[in-house]
Coordinates of C-alpha atoms (C1' of nucleotides) in Angstrom, one line a residue:
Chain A
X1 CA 56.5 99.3 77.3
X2 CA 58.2 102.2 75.4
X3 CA 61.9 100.7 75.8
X4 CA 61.0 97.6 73.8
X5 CA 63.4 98.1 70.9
X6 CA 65.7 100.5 70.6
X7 CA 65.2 102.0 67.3
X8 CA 68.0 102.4 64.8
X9 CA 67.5 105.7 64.6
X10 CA 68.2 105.9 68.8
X11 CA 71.1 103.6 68.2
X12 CA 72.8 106.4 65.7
X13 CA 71.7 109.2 68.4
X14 CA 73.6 107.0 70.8
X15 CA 76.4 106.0 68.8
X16 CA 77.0 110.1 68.5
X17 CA 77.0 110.8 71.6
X18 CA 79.5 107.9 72.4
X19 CA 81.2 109.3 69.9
X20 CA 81.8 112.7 70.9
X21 CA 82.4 111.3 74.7
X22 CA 84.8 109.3 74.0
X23 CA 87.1 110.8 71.2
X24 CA 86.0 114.9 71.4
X25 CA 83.1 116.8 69.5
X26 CA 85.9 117.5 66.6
X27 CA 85.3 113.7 65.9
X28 CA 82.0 113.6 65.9
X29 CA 82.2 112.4 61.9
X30 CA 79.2 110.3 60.1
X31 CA 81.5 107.7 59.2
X32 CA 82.6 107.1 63.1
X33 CA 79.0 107.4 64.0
X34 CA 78.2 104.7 61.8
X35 CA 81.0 102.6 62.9
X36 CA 80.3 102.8 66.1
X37 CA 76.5 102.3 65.5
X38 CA 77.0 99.1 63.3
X39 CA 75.2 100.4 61.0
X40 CA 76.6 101.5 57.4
X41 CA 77.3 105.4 55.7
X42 CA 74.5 105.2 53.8
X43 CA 72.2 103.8 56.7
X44 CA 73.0 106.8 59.0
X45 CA 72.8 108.8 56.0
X46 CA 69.1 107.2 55.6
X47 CA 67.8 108.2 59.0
X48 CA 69.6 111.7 58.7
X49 CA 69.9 113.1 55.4
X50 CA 73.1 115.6 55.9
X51 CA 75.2 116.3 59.4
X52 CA 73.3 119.1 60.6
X53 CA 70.3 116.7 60.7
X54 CA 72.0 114.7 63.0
X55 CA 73.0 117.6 64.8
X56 CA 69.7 118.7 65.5
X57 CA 68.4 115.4 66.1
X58 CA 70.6 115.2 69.4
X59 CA 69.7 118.2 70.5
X60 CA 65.9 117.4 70.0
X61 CA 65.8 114.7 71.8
X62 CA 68.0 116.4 74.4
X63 CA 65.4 118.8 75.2
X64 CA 62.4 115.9 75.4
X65 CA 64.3 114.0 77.8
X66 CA 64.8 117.2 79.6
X67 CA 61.5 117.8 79.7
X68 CA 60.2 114.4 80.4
X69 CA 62.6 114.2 83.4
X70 CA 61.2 117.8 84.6
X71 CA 57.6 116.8 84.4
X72 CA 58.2 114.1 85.7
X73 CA 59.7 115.4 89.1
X74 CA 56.7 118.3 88.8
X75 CA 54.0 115.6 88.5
X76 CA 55.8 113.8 91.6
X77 CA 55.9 116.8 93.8
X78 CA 52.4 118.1 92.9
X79 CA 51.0 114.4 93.8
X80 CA 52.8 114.0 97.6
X81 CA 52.6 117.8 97.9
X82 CA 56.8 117.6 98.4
X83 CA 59.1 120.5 96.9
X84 CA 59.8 120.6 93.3
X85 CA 63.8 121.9 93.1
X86 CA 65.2 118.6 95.5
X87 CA 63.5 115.9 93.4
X88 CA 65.2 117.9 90.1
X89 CA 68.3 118.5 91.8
X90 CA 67.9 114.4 92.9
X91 CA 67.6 113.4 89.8
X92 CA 70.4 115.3 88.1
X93 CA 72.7 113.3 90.5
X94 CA 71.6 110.1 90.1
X95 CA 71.7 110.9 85.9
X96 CA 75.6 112.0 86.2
X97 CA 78.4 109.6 85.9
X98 CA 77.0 108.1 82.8
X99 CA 77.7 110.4 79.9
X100 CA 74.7 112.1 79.7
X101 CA 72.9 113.1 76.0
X102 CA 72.6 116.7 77.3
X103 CA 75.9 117.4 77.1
X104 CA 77.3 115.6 74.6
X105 CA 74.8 117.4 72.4
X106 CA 75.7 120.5 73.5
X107 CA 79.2 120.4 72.9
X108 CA 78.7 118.4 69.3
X109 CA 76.2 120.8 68.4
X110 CA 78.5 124.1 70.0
X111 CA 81.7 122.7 67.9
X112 CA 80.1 122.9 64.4
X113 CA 76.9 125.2 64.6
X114 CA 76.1 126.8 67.7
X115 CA 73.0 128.4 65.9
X116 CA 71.8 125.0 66.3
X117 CA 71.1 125.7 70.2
X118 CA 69.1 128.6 69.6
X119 CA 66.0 126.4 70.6
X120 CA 68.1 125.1 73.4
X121 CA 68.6 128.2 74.8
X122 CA 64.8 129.4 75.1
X123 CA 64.1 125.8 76.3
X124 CA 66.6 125.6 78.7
X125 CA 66.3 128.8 80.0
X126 CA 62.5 129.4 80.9
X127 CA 62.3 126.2 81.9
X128 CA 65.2 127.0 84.3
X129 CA 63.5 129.9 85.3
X130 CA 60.1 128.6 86.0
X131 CA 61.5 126.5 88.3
X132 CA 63.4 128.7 90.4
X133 CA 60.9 131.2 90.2
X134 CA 58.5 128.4 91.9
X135 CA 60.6 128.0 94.8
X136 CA 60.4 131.1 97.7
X137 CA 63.7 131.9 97.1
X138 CA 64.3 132.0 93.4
X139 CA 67.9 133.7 93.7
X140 CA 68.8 130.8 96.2
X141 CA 67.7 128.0 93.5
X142 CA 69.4 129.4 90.9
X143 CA 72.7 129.4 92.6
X144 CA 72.6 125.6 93.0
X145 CA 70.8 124.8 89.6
X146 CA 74.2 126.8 88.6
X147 CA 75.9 124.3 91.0
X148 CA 74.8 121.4 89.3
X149 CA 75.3 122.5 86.1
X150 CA 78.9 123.2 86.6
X151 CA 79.3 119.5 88.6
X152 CA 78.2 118.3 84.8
X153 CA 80.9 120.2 83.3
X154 CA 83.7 119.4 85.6
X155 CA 82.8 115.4 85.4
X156 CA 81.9 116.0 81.2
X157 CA 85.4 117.2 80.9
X158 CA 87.0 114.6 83.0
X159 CA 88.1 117.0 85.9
X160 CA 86.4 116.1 88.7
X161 CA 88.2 118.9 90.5
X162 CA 85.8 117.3 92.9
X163 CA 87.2 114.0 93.9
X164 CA 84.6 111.3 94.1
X165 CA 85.2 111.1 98.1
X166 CA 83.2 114.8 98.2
X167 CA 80.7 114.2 95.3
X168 CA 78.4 112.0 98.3
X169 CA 78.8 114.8 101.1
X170 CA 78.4 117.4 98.5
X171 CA 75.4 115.8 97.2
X172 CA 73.8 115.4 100.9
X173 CA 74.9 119.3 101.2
X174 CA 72.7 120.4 97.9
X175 CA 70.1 118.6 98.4
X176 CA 69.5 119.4 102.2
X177 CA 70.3 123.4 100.9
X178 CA 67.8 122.7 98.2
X179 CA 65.2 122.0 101.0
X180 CA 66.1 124.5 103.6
X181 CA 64.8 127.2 100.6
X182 CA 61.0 126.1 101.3
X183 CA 61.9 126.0 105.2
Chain B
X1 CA 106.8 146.2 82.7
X2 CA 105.7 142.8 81.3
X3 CA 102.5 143.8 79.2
X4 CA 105.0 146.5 77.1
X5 CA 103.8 144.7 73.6
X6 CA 101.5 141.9 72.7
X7 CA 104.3 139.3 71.3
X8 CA 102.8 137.6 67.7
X9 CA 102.6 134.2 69.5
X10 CA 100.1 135.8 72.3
X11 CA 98.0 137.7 69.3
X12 CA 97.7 134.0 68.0
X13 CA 96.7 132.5 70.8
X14 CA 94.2 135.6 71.3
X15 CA 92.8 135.1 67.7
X16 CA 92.6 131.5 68.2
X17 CA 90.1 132.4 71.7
X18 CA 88.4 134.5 68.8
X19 CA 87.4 132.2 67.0
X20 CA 86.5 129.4 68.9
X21 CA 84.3 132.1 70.7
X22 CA 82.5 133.2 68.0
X23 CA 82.4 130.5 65.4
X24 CA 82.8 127.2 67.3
X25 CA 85.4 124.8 68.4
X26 CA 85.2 123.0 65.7
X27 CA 86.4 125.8 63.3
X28 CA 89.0 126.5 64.7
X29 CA 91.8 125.6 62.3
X30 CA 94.8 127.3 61.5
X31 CA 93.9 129.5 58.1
X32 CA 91.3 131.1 60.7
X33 CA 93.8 131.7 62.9
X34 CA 95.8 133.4 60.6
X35 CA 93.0 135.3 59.3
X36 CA 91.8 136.2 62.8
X37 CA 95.4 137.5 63.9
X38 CA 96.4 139.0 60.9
X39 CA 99.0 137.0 60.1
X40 CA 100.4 134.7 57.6
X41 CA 99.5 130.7 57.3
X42 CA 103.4 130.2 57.7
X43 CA 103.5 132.6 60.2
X44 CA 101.2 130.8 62.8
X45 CA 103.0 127.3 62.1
X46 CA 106.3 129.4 62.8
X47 CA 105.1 129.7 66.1
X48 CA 103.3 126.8 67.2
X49 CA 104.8 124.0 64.4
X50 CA 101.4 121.8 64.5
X51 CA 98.1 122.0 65.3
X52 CA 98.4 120.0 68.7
X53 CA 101.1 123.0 69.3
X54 CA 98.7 125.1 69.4
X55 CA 96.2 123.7 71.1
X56 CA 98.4 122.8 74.0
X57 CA 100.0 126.7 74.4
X58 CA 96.1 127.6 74.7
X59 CA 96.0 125.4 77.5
X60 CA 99.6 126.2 79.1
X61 CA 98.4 129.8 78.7
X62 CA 94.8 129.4 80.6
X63 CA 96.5 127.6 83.7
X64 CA 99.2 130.3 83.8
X65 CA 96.3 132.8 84.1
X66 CA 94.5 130.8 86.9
X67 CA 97.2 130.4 88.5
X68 CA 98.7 134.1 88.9
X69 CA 95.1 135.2 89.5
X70 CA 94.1 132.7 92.0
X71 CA 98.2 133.6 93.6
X72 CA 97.4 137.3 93.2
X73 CA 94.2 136.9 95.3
X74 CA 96.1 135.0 98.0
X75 CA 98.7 137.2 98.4
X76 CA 95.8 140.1 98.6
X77 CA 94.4 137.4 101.0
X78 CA 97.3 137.1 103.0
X79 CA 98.3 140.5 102.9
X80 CA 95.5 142.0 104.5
X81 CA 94.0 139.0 106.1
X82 CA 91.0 138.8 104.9
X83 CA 89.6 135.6 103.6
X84 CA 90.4 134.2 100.5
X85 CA 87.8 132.4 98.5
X86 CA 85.5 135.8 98.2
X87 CA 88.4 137.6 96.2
X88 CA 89.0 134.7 94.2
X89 CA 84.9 134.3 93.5
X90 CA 85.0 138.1 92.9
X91 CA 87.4 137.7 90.3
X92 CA 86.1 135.3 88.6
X93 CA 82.8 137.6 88.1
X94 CA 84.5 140.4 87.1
X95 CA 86.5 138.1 84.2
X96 CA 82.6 136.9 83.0
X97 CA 81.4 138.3 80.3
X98 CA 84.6 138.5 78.2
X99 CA 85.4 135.5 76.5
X100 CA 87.7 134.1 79.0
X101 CA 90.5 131.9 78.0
X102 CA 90.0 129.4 80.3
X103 CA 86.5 127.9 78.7
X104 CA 88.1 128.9 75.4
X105 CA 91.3 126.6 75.8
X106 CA 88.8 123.6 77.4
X107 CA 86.5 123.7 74.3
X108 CA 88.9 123.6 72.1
X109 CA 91.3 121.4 73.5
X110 CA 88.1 119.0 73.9
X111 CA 86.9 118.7 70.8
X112 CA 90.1 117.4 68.9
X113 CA 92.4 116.1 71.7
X114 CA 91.0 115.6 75.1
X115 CA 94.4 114.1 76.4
X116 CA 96.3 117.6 76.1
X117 CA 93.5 118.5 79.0
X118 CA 95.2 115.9 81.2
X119 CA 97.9 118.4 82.7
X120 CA 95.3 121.3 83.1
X121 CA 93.1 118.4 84.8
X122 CA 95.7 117.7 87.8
X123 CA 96.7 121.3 88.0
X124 CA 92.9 122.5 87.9
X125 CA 91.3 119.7 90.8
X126 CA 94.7 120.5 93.1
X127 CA 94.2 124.3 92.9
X128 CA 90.5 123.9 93.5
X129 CA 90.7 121.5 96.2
X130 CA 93.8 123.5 97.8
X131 CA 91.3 126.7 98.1
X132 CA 88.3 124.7 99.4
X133 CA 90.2 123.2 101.8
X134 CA 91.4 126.2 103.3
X135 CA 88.3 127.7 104.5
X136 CA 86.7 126.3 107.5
X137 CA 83.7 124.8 105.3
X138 CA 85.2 123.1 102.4
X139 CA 81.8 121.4 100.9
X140 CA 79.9 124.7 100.7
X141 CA 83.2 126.1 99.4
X142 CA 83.2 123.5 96.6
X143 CA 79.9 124.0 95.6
X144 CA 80.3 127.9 95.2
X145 CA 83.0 127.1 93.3
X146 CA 81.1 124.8 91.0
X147 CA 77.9 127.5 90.8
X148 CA 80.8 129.7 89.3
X149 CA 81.7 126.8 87.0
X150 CA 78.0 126.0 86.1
X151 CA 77.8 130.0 85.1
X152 CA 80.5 130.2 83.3
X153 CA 79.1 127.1 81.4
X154 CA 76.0 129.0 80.7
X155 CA 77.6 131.9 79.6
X156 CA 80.3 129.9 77.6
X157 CA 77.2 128.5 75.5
X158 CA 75.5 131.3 75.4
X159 CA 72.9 130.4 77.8
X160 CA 72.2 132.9 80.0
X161 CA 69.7 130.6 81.7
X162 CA 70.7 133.0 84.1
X163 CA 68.6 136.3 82.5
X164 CA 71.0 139.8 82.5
X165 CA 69.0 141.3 85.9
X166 CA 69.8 138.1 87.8
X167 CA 73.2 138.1 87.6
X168 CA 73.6 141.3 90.1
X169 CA 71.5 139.6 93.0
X170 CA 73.3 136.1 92.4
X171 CA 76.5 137.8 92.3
X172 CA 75.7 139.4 95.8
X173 CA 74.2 136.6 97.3
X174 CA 77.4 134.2 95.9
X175 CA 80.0 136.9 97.4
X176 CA 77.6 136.8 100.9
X177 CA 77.7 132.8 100.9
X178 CA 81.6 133.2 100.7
X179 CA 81.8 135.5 103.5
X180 CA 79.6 133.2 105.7
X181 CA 81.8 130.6 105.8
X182 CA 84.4 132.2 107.7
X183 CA 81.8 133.5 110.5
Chain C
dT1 C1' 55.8 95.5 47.1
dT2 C1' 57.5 98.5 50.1
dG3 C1' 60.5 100.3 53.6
dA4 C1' 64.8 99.8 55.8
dC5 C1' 68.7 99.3 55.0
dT6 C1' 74.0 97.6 52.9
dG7 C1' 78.1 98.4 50.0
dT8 C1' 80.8 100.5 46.8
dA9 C1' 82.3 104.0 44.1
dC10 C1' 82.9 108.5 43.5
dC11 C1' 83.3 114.0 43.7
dG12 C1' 84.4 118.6 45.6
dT13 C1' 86.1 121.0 49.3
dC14 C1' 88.6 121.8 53.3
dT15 C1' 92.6 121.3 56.2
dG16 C1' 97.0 120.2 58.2
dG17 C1' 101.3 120.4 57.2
dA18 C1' 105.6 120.7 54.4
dC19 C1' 108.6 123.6 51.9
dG20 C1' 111.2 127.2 49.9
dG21 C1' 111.5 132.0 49.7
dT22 C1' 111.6 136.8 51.7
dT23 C1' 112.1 140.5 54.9
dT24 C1' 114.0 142.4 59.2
dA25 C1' 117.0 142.7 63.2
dT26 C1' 121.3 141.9 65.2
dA27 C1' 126.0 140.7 65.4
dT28 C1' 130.5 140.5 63.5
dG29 C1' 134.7 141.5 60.9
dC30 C1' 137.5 144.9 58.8
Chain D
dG1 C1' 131.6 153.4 59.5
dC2 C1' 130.3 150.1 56.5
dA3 C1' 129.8 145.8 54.4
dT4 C1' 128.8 141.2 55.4
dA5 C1' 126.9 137.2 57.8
dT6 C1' 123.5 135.0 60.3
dA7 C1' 119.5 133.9 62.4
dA8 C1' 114.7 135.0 63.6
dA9 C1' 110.2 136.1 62.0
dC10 C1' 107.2 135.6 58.6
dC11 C1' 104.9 134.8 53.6
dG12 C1' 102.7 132.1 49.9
dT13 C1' 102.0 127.9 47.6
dC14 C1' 101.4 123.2 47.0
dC15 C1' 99.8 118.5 48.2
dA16 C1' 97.8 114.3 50.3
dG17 C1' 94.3 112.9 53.1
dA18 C1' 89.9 113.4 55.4
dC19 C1' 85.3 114.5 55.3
dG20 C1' 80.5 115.5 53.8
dG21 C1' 77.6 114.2 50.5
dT22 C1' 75.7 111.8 46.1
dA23 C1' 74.4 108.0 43.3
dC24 C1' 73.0 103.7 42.6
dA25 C1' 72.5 98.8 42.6
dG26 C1' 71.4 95.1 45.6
dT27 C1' 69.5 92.6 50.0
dC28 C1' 65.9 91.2 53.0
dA29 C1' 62.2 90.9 56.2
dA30 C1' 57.2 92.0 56.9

DNA sequence: TTGACTGTACCGTCTGGACGGTTTATATGC
DNA sequence: GCATATAAACCGTCCAGACGGTACAGTCAA
C-alpha cells in the first residue's frame, strides 16, 4: 500500500496548502507552515532548503497527481472501451469541495514567483489539449474543460456564485454534455 | 463627460492591477505602487490610509465595473430585445486579454485578506444567478458562464491551455451556445 | 553511527505605517 | 486687486515588526 505513512515531507506539502486555503497565499510563510505541520523551522527548513523549494515542491507534486488522475481515467476508458473526457470531467467533481493541491499551488506559487509555473503551463496545457483533441469534437471539450476549471475557481475563492442546490443538476448537465460529444 | 481625467486615486488603483499582473500578488505592496503610478509613498497612503484601504477600493472598483457593464448590456438587452446573456458573454471576451480588474482585485484581495472578498462574493453569486435565471435554460446558462470564468482563470495564470488559434472557434461556438438557449 | 529532526539564537532585508513638511488650489477679507 | 488663510494633495524619512535564512548544539530512533 502506498498510503501507509504519510511522509513528513507530505505533511509540510499539506500543511501549505492548508495554509494558503485557509489564511490567503500572502500567508503562505515557513514559520506558519511549520506550525501548522507540527513540525519545527528548522525541520521544514530540512526537507526544503529555502521557500522557493517549497514552492516548487507543491507544484510538483501538483502535476503527478494531475497526471496520475489522468492516466488513470485513460487506462479506465481504454480498458471498458468508454469515453475518456466524462470519466475526467467525473473525477474533477468528485475531487472539488475539498481544497484541492492544484490550486492552492497555483495561487501560492502565482503570489510570489509565477516563473515557477512555467512547467505547469506546458504540463497543463498539452495535456489539456490531448485530451480534447481525442474527443470528435475537440472545440466542444474544451469549452467544458473551461467549465470545470472555472467551477474550481468560483468554489477556491469561496463564491460559489453557483449555489450548492445547482452544483448536482449542473453536474448531471456536464457530464451528460460531455457524452453527447462522442454521440 | 465622466472619463475627462484619470483622478490620482484611479492611477493607483490602475498601478496596483500593474503590478499584481505582472509581478504577482504577493508583491504587491505599497512602495510598488507608488513606483508603478508615479507617485510618492505618502502620496498613495494619502489616498487609501492602509493597506487593507487599498485592497478593498480594488475590490469596490471591480464590482462597480461588473456591474455597469453587465447593466449596460441589459439595457442594450432591453432596448432592442434581444437576449441578454450573448451581449454580456461578448463582453466579457472582448475585456480578455487585457489584464482585467476583476481577476486583478480577486488575487490580490486573496492572498492577504480573503474576508474583504466577502461583499464582492454576495454581489458576484446574486448578479450571476440573476442573469442565469433569466434565460429559459439557467443550468446551461451557468455553465457558460463558468467556461468564461475557467478562461479567464487560464489566461489570469497565464495558461493559455486554451492555445491563441482556439480562442476564435471557442469564442464562436460559446456566443452560438448562448443564442441556443433562447430558441 | 547516521539520518531525521528539534530548539534557540541571531542577522539582514523588506514592508506597513506614522509623521512632519511642502506645494498647489481655492476661498476669504480688505 | 491683492494679501492672507486654509485645506487638499502630495513628498521624504524614519521606525518597529515580520520574514527568510543561517548556524549550531542537542535528541532520538533504527
Amino acid at each position: 500500500m502506498t498510503t501507509s505513512k504519510p511522509s513528513t515531507r507530505d505533511t509540510i506539502l499539506d500543511a501549505a496548502e492548508t495554509v494558503v486555503a485557509r489564511e490567503g497565499s500572502g500567508r503562505l510563510t515557513i514559520d506558519a507552515v511549520a506550525a501548522e505541520a507540527a513540525v519545527s523551522k528548522g525541520g521544514v527548513l530540512y526537507h526544503f532548503p529555502n521557500k522557493i523549494a517549497l514552492l516548487t515542491g507543491m507544484v510538483e507534486r501538483m502535476m503527478a497527481e494531475i497526471g496520475a488522475e489522468i492516466a488513470a481515467a485513460e487506462a479506465r476508458a481504454t480498458a471498458d472501451g468508454s469515453p475518456v473526457l466524462p470519466l475526467v470531467i467525473q473525477d474533477m467533481f468528485n475531487r472539488s469541495g475539498t481544497h484541492d493541491s492544484v490550486s492552492m499551488a497555483l495561487l501560492a506559487a502565482s503570489a510570489e514567483h509565477p516563473e515557477l509555473l512555467d512547467p505547469a503551463r506546458e504540463f497543463l496545457s498539452s495535456t489539456f489539449q490531448r485530451l480534447a483533441d481525442a474527443t470528435p469534437d475537440p472545440i466542444a471539450a474544451q469549452i467544458l474543460l473551461l467549465a470545470m476549471d472555472g467551477l474550481k475557481l468560483s468554489i477556491l475563492l469561496g463564491f460559489n456564485h453557483v449555489p450548492d442546490h445547482q452544483l448536482q443538476p449542473i453536474r448531471d448537465r456536464v457530464l451528460s454534455l460531455a457524452h453527447e460529444i462522442y454521440a
